[in-house]
Amino acid sequence: MNIKEKDSLYIANTYGRFNVEIVKGKGSLLYDENGKEYIDMCTGIAVNTLGVADEGWINAVTEQLGKVQHVSNLYYSAPQAELAELLCKRTGMKKVFFGNSGAEANECAIKVARKYAAENKGAEYNTIITLINSFHGRTVTTLAATGQEVFHKDFLPLTKGFKYAVANDIESVKALVAEGGVAAIMVEPVQGEGGVMPLTKEFCEELQKLAEAQDILLIADEVQTGNGRTGALYGYMKLGFKPDIVSTAKGLAGGLPMGACLMNEKTAGVLTAGTHGSTFGGNPIAAAGALYVINSLTDELLADVTKKSEYIFSALEGKAGIKSVSGMGLMIGIETEKDAGEVIAKCIENGVIPLKAKNKVRLLPALNIPMELLEKAVAVILEAAV
Ligand SMILES: *Cc1c(COP(=O)(O)O)cnc(C)c1O
C-alpha cells in the first residue's frame, strides 16, 4: 500500500485531503512525493509563521531538544517563563496560561471568564456572547462557542450558556446583553473559518464601551489572527480595542503545538492552584520555538506584512474572475466568480497551495515570504480564477 492508501484505510475520515503528500520544504516552498515544487500560501493553516525549516527557529528548537524535551508543570522551566514575560511585555497583559491548541486556549478563556463573573457578579452571570459565523474550536465547549450550526449537529447537547450576535452589528450584541447574565463577549478580530471577515473599528469601539459599562469581559480569539498575521502582533492592536483575555495558538510556536491564554490586570488573578492545568502546556521545545517566533516579529517584519498585504489587495482587486478581496495583513479571502474549490484545484496543479474558507480562496502565507514568490503565487491565482 502507498501512503495515500494507508491513510485512507487507517486514519479517521475527518479530513477531505487534497491529493498531495508534502514531504519537505524550505521557506515558502514545499515539495511533494514526486519532487514537484509548490509556493506555500497556507503554512499549515497559519502555523508555520516563518516558513518551513527556518534556520534560526531550527537552532532554537534543537538547542532546547538537546537539554530536556519535557518537564512537568510541577517544576520551573526557563523557556516557558521567558516566553510568558515576552508575551506580557509586548502586549501589556499580566499573566499567561499555556496549553497546546487553539481550542484549549479558548477553553481556558471561557473558564477564566465564567470564574471571574461568578466571583465578581454572581453565578447567574455565565453567558458568553459570540458571533454568528465564528469559529472557536472543536471541543464540546468551543463548538458551543462557535456560531455555526453546521458544526453543532451530531454532537448535541453542547455546553450551555452561549448566545450568538451578528458581527459588526452592535445592536444585536446589546439585545443579547439586555437579556442579562452575560459574563463575556468573545470575538475573532478577523473571522477566519467564517470567510476572512474583519470586524470594523467602530464595532470594536462600541463593544469596548458596552463591556466596560457593564463589567462584561472582552475576549479576543487570536488563534488565527495572532502572532503577526494581521501586521500587528495581535489583531486587536490593529482594531484598537483592549481585550481582558486573549487566546492564541496556530502560529505562536512556528510549527509546534502550543496555545496560550493571556489575562490582563482584571483577570490575571482568577485562576488559582488546581483550577486549571495541562500536562504538555508550555512544553519547553514549543516554548523555545515560540520565543524565537515572537522575537522575530519586529516592527520591520510587521510593517512588511502590511506592505505585502497591500500588494495582494491591489494585485487582485477588480481583476477578471475576482469578485472581492477581504481580510487583514497576510490573512486574505478571495471571492471568485468560479467555484473556490475549482480555483484552488487549478492553483495546486500549477504549483501554488492556497486554502479555503467558506466560498473563498484563503491565503495565509509565511510572514517572511519573499516578494518574488508572492508575485508568482498571485499570478497563478489570477490565472486560475479566469
Ligand atoms: C483554528 C482556530 C481555532 C481552533 O484551534 P485548534 O488548534 O485547531 O484547536 C480556534 N479559533 C480560531 C479563530 C481558529 O482559527
CSV table of N, CA and C and ligand atoms in Angstrom, one decimal, residues 45 47 100-106 134-139 142 146 186-193 221-225 247 249-250 258-259 331 362, ligand 1:
chain,number,residue,atom,x,y,z
A,45,ILE,N,-2.2,26.1,7.7
A,45,ILE,CA,-3.2,26.9,8.3
A,45,ILE,C,-2.6,27.9,9.4
A,47,VAL,N,0.3,28.3,10.6
A,47,VAL,CA,1.1,27.8,11.7
A,47,VAL,C,2.6,28.1,11.5
A,100,ASN,N,-2.0,23.6,24.5
A,100,ASN,CA,-1.4,23.0,23.3
A,100,ASN,C,-2.1,23.3,22.0
A,101,SER,N,-3.2,24.0,22.0
A,101,SER,CA,-4.0,24.2,20.8
A,101,SER,C,-4.9,25.4,21.0
A,102,GLY,N,-5.6,25.8,19.9
A,102,GLY,CA,-6.5,26.9,19.9
A,102,GLY,C,-7.7,26.6,20.8
A,103,ALA,N,-8.2,25.4,20.6
A,103,ALA,CA,-9.4,25.0,21.4
A,103,ALA,C,-9.1,25.1,22.9
A,104,GLU,N,-8.0,24.6,23.2
A,104,GLU,CA,-7.6,24.7,24.7
A,104,GLU,C,-7.4,26.1,25.2
A,105,ALA,N,-6.8,26.9,24.3
A,105,ALA,CA,-6.6,28.4,24.7
A,105,ALA,C,-8.0,29.0,24.9
A,106,ASN,N,-9.0,28.6,24.1
A,106,ASN,CA,-10.3,29.2,24.2
A,106,ASN,C,-11.1,28.6,25.4
A,134,SER,N,-18.7,32.6,13.6
A,134,SER,CA,-17.4,32.5,14.3
A,134,SER,C,-16.9,31.0,14.2
A,135,PHE,N,-15.6,30.9,14.6
A,135,PHE,CA,-15.0,29.5,14.8
A,135,PHE,C,-14.1,29.6,16.0
A,136,HIS,N,-14.4,28.8,17.0
A,136,HIS,CA,-13.6,28.8,18.2
A,136,HIS,C,-13.0,27.5,18.6
A,137,GLY,N,-13.3,26.4,17.8
A,137,GLY,CA,-12.6,25.1,18.2
A,137,GLY,C,-13.6,24.0,18.1
A,138,ARG,N,-13.1,22.8,18.4
A,138,ARG,CA,-13.8,21.5,18.1
A,138,ARG,C,-14.2,20.8,19.4
A,139,THR,N,-13.8,21.3,20.6
A,139,THR,CA,-14.2,20.6,21.8
A,139,THR,C,-15.7,20.9,22.0
A,142,THR,N,-16.0,24.6,23.0
A,142,THR,CA,-15.6,25.6,22.0
A,142,THR,C,-16.5,25.4,20.7
A,146,THR,N,-18.8,28.3,19.0
A,146,THR,CA,-18.7,28.5,17.5
A,146,THR,C,-20.1,28.8,17.0
A,186,MET,N,-17.0,37.2,23.2
A,186,MET,CA,-15.8,36.7,22.6
A,186,MET,C,-15.8,36.8,21.1
A,187,VAL,N,-14.8,37.4,20.5
A,187,VAL,CA,-14.7,37.7,19.1
A,187,VAL,C,-13.4,37.4,18.5
A,188,GLU,N,-13.4,37.0,17.2
A,188,GLU,CA,-12.2,36.9,16.4
A,188,GLU,C,-12.0,38.3,15.7
A,189,PRO,N,-10.9,38.9,15.8
A,189,PRO,CA,-10.7,40.2,15.1
A,189,PRO,C,-11.0,40.1,13.6
A,190,VAL,N,-10.5,39.0,13.0
A,190,VAL,CA,-10.9,38.7,11.7
A,190,VAL,C,-11.5,37.3,11.7
A,191,GLN,N,-12.7,37.1,11.3
A,191,GLN,CA,-13.3,35.7,11.3
A,191,GLN,C,-12.6,34.9,10.2
A,192,GLY,N,-11.8,33.9,10.6
A,192,GLY,CA,-11.0,33.1,9.7
A,192,GLY,C,-11.9,32.1,8.9
A,193,GLU,N,-12.3,31.1,9.7
A,193,GLU,CA,-13.0,30.0,9.0
A,193,GLU,C,-14.4,30.5,8.5
A,221,ASP,N,-10.3,36.1,20.4
A,221,ASP,CA,-9.8,34.9,19.9
A,221,ASP,C,-8.8,35.2,18.8
A,222,GLU,N,-7.5,35.1,19.2
A,222,GLU,CA,-6.4,35.5,18.2
A,222,GLU,C,-5.7,34.2,17.8
A,223,VAL,N,-6.4,33.1,17.8
A,223,VAL,CA,-5.8,31.8,17.4
A,223,VAL,C,-5.2,31.9,16.0
A,224,GLN,N,-6.0,32.5,15.1
A,224,GLN,CA,-5.5,32.6,13.7
A,224,GLN,C,-4.9,34.0,13.4
A,225,THR,N,-5.5,35.0,14.0
A,225,THR,CA,-5.1,36.4,13.7
A,225,THR,C,-3.9,36.8,14.5
A,247,SER,N,-6.8,34.8,23.5
A,247,SER,CA,-6.3,33.4,23.3
A,247,SER,C,-5.6,33.4,22.0
A,249,ALA,N,-2.8,30.6,19.4
A,249,ALA,CA,-2.2,29.3,19.2
A,249,ALA,C,-1.6,29.3,17.8
A,250,LYS,N,-2.2,28.5,16.9
A,250,LYS,CA,-1.7,28.3,15.5
A,250,LYS,C,-0.2,28.8,15.3
A,258,MET,N,1.2,24.7,20.3
A,258,MET,CA,1.2,25.5,21.5
A,258,MET,C,0.0,26.4,21.5
A,259,GLY,N,-0.6,26.6,22.6
A,259,GLY,CA,-1.7,27.6,22.8
A,259,GLY,C,-1.4,28.4,24.0
A,331,MET,N,-3.7,37.6,5.9
A,331,MET,CA,-4.9,36.7,6.1
A,331,MET,C,-5.9,37.2,5.2
A,362,ARG,N,-8.6,31.2,0.4
A,362,ARG,CA,-8.0,31.9,1.5
A,362,ARG,C,-6.4,31.8,1.4
B,1,LIG,C1,-8.1,27.2,14.3
B,1,LIG,C2,-8.9,28.0,15.2
B,1,LIG,C3,-9.3,27.5,16.5
B,1,LIG,C4,-9.0,26.1,16.9
B,1,LIG,O1,-7.7,25.9,17.0
B,1,LIG,P1,-7.1,24.3,17.2
B,1,LIG,O2,-5.6,24.5,17.4
B,1,LIG,O3,-7.4,23.6,15.9
B,1,LIG,O4,-7.8,23.8,18.4
B,1,LIG,C5,-9.9,28.4,17.3
B,1,LIG,N1,-10.2,29.7,17.0
B,1,LIG,C6,-9.8,30.2,15.8
B,1,LIG,C7,-10.1,31.6,15.5
B,1,LIG,C8,-9.2,29.4,14.9
B,1,LIG,O5,-8.8,29.9,13.7
